[in-house]
Coordinates of C-alpha atoms and ligand atoms in Angstrom, one line a residue:
X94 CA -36.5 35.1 8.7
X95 CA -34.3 31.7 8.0
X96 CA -37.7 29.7 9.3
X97 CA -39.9 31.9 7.2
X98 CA -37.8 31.4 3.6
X99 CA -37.5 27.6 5.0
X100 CA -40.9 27.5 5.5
X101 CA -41.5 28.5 1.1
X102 CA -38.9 25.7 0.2
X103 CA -40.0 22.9 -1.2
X104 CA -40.1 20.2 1.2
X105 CA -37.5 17.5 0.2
X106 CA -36.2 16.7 3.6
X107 CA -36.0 13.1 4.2
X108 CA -35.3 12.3 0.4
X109 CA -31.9 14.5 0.4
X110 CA -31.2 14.2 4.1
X111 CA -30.8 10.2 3.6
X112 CA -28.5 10.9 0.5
X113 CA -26.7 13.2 2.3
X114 CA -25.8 11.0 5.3
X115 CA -25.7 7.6 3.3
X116 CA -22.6 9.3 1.6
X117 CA -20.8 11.7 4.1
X118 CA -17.5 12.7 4.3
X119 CA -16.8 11.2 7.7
X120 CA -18.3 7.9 6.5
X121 CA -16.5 7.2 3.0
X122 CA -13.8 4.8 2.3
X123 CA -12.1 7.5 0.4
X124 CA -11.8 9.6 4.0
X125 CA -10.9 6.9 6.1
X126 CA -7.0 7.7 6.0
X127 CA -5.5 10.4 8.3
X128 CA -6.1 13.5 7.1
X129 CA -2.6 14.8 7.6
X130 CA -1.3 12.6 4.8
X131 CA -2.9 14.5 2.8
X132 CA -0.1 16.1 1.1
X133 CA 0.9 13.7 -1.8
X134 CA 2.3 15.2 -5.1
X135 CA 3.3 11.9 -6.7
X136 CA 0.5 11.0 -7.6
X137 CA -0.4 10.4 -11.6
X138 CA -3.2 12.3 -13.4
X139 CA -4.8 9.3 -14.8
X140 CA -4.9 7.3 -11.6
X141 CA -7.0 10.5 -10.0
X142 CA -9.5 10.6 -12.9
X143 CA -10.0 6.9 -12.9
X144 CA -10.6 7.5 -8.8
X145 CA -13.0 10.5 -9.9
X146 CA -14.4 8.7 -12.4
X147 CA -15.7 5.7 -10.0
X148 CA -16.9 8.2 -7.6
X149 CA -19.1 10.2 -9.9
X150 CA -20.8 7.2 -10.9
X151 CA -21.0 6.3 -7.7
X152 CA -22.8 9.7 -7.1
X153 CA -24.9 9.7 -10.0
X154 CA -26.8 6.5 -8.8
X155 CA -28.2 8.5 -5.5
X156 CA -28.9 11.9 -7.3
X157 CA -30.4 13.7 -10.2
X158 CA -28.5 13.0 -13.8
X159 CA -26.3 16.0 -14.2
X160 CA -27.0 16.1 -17.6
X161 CA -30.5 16.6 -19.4
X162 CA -30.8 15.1 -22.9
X163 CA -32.0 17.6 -25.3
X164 CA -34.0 16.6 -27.8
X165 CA -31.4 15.9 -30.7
X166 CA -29.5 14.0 -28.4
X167 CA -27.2 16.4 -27.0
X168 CA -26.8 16.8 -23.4
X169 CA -27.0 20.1 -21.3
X170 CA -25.5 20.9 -18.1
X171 CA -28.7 21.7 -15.5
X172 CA -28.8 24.7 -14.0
X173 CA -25.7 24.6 -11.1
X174 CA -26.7 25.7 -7.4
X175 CA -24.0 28.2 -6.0
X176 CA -24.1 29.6 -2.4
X177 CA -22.5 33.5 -1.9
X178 CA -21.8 35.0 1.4
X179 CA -22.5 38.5 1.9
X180 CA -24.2 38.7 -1.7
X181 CA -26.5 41.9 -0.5
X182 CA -24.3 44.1 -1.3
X183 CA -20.6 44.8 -3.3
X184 CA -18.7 42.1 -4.6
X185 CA -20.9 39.0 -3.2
X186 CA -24.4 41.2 -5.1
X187 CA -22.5 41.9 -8.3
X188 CA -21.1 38.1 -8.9
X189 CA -24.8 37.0 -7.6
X190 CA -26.4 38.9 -10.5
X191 CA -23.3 38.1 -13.1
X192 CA -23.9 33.7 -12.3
X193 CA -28.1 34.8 -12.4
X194 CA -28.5 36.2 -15.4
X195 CA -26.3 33.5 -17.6
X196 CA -29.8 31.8 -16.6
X197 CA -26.9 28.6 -15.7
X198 CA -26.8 29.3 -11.8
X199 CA -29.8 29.4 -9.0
X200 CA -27.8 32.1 -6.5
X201 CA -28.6 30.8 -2.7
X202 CA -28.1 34.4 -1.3
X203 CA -26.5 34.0 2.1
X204 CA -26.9 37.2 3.7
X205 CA -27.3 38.4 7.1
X206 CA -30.4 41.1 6.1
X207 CA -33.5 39.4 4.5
X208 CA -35.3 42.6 3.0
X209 CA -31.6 44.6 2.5
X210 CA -31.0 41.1 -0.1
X211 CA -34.4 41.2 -1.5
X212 CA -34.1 45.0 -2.2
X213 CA -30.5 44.5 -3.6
X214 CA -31.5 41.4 -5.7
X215 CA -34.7 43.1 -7.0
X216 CA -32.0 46.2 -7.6
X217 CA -30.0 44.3 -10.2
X218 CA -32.6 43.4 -12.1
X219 CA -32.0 39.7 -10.7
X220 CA -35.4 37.4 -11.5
X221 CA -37.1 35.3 -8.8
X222 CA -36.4 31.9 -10.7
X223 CA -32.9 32.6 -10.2
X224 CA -32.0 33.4 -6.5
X225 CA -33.1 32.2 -3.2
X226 CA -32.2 34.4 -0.1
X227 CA -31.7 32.4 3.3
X228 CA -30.4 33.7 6.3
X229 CA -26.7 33.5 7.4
X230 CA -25.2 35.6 10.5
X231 CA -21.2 34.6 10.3
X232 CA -21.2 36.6 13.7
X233 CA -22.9 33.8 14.9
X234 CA -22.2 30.1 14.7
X235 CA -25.7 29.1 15.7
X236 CA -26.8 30.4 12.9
X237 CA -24.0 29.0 10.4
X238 CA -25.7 25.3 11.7
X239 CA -29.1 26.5 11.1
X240 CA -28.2 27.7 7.3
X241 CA -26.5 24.2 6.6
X242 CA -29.9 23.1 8.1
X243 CA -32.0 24.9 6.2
X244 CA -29.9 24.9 3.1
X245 CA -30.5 20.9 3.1
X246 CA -33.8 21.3 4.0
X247 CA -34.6 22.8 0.3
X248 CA -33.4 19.8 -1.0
X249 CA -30.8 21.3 -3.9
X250 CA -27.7 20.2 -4.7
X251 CA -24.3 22.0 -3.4
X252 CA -22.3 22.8 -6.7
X253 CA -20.1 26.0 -5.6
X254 CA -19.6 27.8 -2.3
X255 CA -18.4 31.3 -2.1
X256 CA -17.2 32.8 0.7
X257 CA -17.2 36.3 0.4
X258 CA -18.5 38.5 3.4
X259 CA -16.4 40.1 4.6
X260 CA -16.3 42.8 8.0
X261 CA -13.6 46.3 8.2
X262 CA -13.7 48.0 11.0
X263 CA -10.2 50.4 10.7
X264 CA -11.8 53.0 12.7
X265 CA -12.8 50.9 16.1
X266 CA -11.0 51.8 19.2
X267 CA -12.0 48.4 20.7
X268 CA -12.5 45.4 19.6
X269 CA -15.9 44.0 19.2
X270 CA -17.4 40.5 19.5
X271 CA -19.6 37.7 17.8
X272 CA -22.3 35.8 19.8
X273 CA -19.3 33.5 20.6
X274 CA -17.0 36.2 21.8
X275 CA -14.6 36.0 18.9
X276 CA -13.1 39.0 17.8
X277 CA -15.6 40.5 15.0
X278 CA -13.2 40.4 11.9
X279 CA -11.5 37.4 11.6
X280 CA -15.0 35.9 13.7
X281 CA -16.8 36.6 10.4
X282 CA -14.6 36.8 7.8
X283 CA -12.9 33.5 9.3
X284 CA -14.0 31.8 11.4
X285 CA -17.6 32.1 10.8
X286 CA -16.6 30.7 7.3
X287 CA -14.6 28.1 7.9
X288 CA -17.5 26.0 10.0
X289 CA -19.6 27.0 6.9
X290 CA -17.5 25.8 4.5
X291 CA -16.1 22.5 6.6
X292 CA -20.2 21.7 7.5
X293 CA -20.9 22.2 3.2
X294 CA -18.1 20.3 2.0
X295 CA -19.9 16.8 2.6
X296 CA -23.0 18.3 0.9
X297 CA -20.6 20.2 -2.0
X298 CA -18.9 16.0 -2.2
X299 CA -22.2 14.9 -2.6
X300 CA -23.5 16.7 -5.7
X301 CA -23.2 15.1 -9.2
X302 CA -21.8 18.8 -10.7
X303 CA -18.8 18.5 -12.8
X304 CA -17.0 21.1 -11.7
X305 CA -17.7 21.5 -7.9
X306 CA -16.1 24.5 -6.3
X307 CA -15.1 26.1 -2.9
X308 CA -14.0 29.9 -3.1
X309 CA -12.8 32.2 -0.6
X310 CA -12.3 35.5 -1.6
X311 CA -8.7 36.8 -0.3
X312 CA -6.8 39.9 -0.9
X313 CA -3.9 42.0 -2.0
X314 CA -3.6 43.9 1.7
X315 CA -3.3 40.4 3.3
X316 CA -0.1 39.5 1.1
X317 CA 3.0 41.3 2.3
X318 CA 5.4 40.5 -1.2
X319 CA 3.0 43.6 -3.0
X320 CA 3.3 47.4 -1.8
X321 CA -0.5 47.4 -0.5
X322 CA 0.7 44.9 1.8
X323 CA 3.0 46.4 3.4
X324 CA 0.9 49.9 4.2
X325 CA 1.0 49.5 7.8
X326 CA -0.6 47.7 9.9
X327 CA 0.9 44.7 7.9
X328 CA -0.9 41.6 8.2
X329 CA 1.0 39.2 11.0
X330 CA -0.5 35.9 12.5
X331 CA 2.8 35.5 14.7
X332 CA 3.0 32.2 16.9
X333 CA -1.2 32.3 17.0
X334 CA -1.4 32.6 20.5
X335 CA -4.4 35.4 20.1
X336 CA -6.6 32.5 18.4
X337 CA -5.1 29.9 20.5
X338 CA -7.0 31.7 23.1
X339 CA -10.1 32.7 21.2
X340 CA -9.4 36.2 20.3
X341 CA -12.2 37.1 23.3
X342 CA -10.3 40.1 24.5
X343 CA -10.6 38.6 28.4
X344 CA -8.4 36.4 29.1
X345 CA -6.2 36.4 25.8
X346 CA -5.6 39.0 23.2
X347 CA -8.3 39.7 20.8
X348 CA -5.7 39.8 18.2
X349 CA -4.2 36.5 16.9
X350 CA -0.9 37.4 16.7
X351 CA -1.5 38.5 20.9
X352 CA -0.9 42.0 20.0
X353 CA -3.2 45.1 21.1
X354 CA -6.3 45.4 19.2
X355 CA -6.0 46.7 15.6
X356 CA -8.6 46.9 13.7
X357 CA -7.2 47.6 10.1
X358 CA -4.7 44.6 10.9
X359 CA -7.0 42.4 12.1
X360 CA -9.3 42.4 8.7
X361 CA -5.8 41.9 6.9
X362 CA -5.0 38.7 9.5
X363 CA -8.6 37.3 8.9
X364 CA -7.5 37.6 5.0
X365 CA -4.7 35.7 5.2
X366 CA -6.5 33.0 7.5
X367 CA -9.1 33.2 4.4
X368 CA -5.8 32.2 2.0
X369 CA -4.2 29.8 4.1
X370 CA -7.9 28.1 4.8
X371 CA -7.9 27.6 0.9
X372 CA -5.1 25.8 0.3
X373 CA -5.1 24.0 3.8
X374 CA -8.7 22.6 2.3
X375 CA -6.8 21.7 -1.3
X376 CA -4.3 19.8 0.5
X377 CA -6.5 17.7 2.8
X378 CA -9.6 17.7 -0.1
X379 CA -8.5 17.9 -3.2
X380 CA -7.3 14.9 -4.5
X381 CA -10.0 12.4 -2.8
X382 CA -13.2 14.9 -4.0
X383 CA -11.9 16.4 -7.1
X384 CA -13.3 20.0 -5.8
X385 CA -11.4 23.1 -6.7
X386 CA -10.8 24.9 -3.9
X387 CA -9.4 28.7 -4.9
X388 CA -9.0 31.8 -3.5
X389 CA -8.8 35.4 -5.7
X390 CA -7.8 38.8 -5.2
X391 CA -10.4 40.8 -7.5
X392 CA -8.8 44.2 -7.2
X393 CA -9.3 47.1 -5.6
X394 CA -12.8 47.8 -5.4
X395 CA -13.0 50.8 -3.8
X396 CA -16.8 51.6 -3.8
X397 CA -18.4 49.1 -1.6
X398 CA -20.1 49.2 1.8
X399 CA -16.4 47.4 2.9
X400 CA -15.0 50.9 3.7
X401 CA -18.7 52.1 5.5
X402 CA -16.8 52.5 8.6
X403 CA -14.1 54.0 7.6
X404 CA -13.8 58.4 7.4
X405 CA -15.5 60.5 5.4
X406 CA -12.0 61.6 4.0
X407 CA -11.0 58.0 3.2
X408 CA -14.4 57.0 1.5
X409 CA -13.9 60.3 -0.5
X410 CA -10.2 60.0 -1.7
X411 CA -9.8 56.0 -1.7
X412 CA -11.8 55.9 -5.0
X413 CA -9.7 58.3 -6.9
X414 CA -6.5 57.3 -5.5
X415 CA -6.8 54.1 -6.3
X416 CA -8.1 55.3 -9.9
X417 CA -5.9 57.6 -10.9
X418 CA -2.8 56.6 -8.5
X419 CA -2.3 52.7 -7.7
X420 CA -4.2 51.9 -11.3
X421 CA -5.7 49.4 -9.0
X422 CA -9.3 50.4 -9.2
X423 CA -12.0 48.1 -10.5
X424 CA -15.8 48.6 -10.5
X425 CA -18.1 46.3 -8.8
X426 CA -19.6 45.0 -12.1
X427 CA -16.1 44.1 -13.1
X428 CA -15.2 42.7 -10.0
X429 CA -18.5 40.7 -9.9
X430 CA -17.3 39.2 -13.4
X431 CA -14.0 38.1 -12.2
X432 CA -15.6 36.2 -9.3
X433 CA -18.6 34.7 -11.8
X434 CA -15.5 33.6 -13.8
X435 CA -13.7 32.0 -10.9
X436 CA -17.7 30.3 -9.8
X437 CA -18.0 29.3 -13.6
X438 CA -15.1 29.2 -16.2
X439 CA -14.1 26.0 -17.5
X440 CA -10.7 27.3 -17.8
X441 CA -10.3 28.1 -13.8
X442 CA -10.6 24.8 -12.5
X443 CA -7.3 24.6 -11.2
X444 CA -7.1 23.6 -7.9
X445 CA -5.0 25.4 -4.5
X446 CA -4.6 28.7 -7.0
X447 CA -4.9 32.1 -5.9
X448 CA -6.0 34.6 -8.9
X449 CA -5.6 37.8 -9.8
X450 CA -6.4 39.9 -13.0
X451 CA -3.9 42.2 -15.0
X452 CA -4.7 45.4 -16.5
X453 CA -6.5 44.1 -19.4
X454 CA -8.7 41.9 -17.4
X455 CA -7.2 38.3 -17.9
X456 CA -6.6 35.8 -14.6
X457 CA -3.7 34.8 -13.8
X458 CA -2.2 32.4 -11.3
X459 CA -0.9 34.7 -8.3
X460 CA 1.8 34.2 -5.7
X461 CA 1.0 34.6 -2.3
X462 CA 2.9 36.4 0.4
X463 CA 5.3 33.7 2.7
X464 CA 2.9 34.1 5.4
X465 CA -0.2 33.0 3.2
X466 CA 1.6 30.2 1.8
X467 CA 2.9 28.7 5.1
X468 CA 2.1 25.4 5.0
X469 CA 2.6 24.7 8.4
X470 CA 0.9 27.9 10.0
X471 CA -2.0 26.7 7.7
X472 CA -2.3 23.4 9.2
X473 CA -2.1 25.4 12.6
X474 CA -4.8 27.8 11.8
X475 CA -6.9 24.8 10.4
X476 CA -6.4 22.8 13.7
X477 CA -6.9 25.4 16.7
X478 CA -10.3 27.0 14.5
X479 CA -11.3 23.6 14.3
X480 CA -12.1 23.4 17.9
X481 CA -13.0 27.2 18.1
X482 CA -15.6 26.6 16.1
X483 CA -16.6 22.6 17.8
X484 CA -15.8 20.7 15.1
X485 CA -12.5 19.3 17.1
Ligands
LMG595 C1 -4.0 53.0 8.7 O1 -3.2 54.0 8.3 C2 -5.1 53.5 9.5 O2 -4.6 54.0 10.7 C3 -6.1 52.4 9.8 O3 -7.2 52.9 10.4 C4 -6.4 51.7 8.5 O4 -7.2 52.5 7.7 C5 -5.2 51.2 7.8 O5 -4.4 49.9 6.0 C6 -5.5 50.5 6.5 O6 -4.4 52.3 7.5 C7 -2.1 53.6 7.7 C8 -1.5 54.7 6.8 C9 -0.2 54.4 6.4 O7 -2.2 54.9 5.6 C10 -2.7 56.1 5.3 O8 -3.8 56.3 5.1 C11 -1.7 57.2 5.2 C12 -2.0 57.9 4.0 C13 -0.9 58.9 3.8 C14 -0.6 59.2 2.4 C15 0.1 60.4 2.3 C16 -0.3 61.2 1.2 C17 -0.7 62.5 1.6 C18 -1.6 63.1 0.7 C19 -2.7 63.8 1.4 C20 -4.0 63.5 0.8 C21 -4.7 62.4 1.3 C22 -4.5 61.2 0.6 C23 -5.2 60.1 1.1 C24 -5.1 58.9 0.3 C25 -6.2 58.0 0.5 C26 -5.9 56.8 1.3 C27 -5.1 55.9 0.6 O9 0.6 55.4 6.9 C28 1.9 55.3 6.8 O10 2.5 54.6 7.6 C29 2.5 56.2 5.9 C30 3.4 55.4 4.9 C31 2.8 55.4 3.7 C32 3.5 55.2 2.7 C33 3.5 54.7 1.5 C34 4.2 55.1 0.5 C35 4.1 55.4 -0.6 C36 3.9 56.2 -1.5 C37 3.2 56.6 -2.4 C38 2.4 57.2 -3.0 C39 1.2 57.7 -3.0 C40 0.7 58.9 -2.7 C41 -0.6 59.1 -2.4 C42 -1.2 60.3 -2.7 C43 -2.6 60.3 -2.8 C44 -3.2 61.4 -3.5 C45 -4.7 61.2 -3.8
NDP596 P1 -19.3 44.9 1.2 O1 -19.3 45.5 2.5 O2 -20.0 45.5 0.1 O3 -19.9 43.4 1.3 C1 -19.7 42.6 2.4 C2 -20.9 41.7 2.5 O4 -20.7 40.9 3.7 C3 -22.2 42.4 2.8 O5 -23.2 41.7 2.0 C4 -22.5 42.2 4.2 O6 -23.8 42.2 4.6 C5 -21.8 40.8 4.5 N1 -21.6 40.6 5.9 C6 -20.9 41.3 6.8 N2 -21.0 40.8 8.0 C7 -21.8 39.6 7.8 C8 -22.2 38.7 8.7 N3 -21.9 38.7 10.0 N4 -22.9 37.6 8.3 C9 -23.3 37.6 7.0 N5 -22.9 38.5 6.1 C10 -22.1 39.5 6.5 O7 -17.8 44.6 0.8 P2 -17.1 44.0 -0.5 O8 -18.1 43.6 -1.5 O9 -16.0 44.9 -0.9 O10 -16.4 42.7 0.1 C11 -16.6 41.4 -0.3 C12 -15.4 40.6 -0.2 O11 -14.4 41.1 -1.0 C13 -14.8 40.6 1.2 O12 -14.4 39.2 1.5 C14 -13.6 41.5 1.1 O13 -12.6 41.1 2.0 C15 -13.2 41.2 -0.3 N6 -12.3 42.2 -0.9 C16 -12.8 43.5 -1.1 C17 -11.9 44.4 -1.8 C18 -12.4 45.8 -2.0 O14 -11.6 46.5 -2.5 N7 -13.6 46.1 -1.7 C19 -10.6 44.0 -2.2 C20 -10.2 42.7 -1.9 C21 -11.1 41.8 -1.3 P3 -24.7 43.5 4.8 O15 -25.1 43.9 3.4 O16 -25.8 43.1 5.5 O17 -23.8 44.5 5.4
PMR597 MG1 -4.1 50.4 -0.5 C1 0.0 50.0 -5.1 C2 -1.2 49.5 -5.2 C3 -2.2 49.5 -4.1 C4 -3.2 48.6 -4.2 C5 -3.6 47.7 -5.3 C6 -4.0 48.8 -3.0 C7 -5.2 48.1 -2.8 N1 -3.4 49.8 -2.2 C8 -2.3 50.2 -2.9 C9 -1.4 51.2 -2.4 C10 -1.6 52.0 -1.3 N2 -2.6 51.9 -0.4 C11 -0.7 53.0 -0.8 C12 0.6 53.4 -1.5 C13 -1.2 53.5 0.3 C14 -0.7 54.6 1.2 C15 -1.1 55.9 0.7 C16 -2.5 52.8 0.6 C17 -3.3 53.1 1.6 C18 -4.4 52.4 1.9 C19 -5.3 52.5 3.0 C20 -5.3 53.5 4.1 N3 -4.9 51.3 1.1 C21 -6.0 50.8 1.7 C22 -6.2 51.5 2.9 C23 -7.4 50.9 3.5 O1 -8.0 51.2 4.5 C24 -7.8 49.7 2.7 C25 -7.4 48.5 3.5 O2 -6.3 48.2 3.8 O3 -8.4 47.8 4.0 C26 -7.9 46.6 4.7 C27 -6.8 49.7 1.5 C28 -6.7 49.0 0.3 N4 -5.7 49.1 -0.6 C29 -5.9 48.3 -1.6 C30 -7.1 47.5 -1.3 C31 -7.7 46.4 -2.2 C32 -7.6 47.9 -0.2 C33 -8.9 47.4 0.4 C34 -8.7 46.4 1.3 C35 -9.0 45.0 1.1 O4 -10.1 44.6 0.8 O5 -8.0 44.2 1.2

């Protein structure tokens, strides 16, 4: 499937693929420091936009003017590229159709399940011009390289990244395993995203967009400082000696923490590696790429595929409990609009921020649990999935 929707992309290969080394990460001044000095708070406003200033123009010499002139003059933003995980179904399809139809986003639909995308984009009403669907397994890291690959290969621009699939799996007895032999949850929901999102960021640093953007969607159950954090299993990463090992279930625990396998827990623990990721990235990225790295917690969205392999009884009550008991319900269209906004609103361009919405629907900076803001288990997480996932 990813070499069949290649195959209909335009073919713009050596022209981006020359831009894209000439200016990578790896090879710019700006990254030649240690990474681990990362961590500066001293530093002025005005000397960071002078240093942004001289790297977009910098930029804008090798790529496509960001803006169009209009014919009075004025200038329009073109249409931004944004990249969603998981956007066949739930939170990733509603924000998909929320960016497509403001007509000011082409939606790269990364999704595991060609026709299941193409069925849920036509579903939404979402219009070809809009959204491309290529292929992306998280369970498999093979096929995280051949996205990048085939995302560069259409020659577009990297403006935003989310990362929002996401696997639950509170019923398994045992654990199960990507093609790499990481345990399934925090496999895909970690570390399948954090080679994604590493491999992008040169491409994302590359792209002449004002307001560039990495996103990882988090959540309230990974945070234990709020009450659905602390329905057990809690969320735990412990000393990290479970990922240490490679969470393969053989010769080390398939949970990071080391414990017995959990499934419930271990969705919670890939959440918080999702939050610490985040800010780890802010700290190392930030201030040399000007990209806004945030994570969210959308709320409680109690009526997507997330809970397909959970009970019959759960599936049943969650959606009215959570309606009528925790208040914390919102609909997928909702949620879909907090995450466009997060994607899209000039006013949420904060950077190392973790949002959440109140009752009536306005974002707000939220404070994450101790765990998820541990800066040094953050660094440790970045460095041990670093070589799980080759890059180290
Ligand atoms: C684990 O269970 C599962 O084992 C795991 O597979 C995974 O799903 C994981 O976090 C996900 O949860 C943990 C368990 C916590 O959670 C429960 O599901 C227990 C629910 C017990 C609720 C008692 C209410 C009894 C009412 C019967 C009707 C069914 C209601 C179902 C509600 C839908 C599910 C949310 O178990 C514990 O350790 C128990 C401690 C829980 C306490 C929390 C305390 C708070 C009190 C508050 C109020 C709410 C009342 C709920 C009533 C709901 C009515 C619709
Ligand atoms: P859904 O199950 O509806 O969506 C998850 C998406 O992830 C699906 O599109 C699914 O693809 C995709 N996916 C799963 N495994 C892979 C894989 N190996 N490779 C590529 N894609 C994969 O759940 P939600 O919309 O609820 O979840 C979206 C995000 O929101 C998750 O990160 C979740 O943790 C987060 N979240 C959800 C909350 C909720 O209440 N629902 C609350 C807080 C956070 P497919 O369609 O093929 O199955
Ligand atoms: Mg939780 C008080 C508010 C609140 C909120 C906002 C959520 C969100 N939950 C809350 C409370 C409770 N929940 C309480 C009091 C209970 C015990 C009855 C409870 C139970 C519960 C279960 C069994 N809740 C759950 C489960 C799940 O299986 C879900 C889960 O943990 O998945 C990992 C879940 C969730 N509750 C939430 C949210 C957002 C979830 C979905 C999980 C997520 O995506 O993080």
């Amino acid at each position: 499937m990813a070499l069949q929707a290649a195959a209909l992309l335009p073919s713009t290969f050596s022209f981006s693929k020359e831009g894209k080394v000439g200016a990578s990460l790896k090879d710019s001044s700006l990254f030649g420091k240690s990474l681990s000095d990362q961590i500066k708070s001293d530093i002025s406003s005005s000397s960071l936009k002078i240093k942004r200033a001289v790297r977009a123009e910098a930029v804008i010499t090798a790529t496509p003017a960001v803006n169009r002139a209009t014919a009075e003059g004025k200038k329009t933003l073109r249409k931004g590229t944004v990249v969603i995980t998981g956007a066949s179904s739930g939170l990733g399809l509603a924000t998909a159709k929320a960016l497509a139809e403001t007509g000011k986003w082409h939606v790269i639909m990364a999704c595991r399940d060609f026709l299941k995308a193409e069925r849920a984009a036509k579903s939404v009403g979402m219009t070809k011009e809009n959204y491309t669907i290529m292929h992306l397994d998280l369970g498999s890291l093979d096929s995280v390289r051949q996205f990048v690959d085939t995302f560069r290969r259409s020659g577009r621009p990297l403006d935003v990244l989310v990362c929002n699939a996401a696997v639950y799996l509170p019923t398994a007895k045992e654990p199960t395993f990507t093609a790499e032999g990481f345990e399934l949850s925090v496999g895909v929901n970690h570390l399948g995203h954090f080679l994604l999102a590493r491999s992008l960021l040169d491409d994302m640093n590359q792209s002449d967009y004002p307001s560039k953007r990495l996103i990882i969607v988090g959540s309230i159950t990974g945070n234990t400082n709020t009450l659905a954090g602390n329905v057990p299993p809690k969320a735990s990463l412990g000393d990290l000696r479970g990922l240490a090992g490679g969470l393969n279930g053989l010769n080390t625990a398939s949970m990071i923490d080391g414990g017995d396998f959990d499934g419930a827990k271990a969705y919670k623990d890939s959440k918080v590696c999702n939050m610490l990721t985040m800010q780890e990235f802010h700290r190392r990225y930030h201030e040399d790429t000007g990209i806004t790295f945030a994570s969210l917690y959308p709320g409680c969205i109690a009526t997507t595929g997330l809970f397909r392999e959970h009970i019959p009884l759960f599936r049943f009550l969650f959606p009215p409990f959570q309606k009528y008991v925790t208040k914390g319900f919102v609909s997928e269209e909702e949620a879909g609009k907090r995450l466009a906004q997060v994607v899209s609103d000039p006013s949420l361009t904060k950077s190392g921020v973790y949002w959440s919405w109140n009752k009536d629907s306005a974002s707000f900076e939220n404070q994450l649990s101790q765990e998820a803001s541990d800066v040094e288990k953050a660094r440790k997480v970045w460095e041990i999935s670093e070589k799980l996932v080759g890059l180290a």
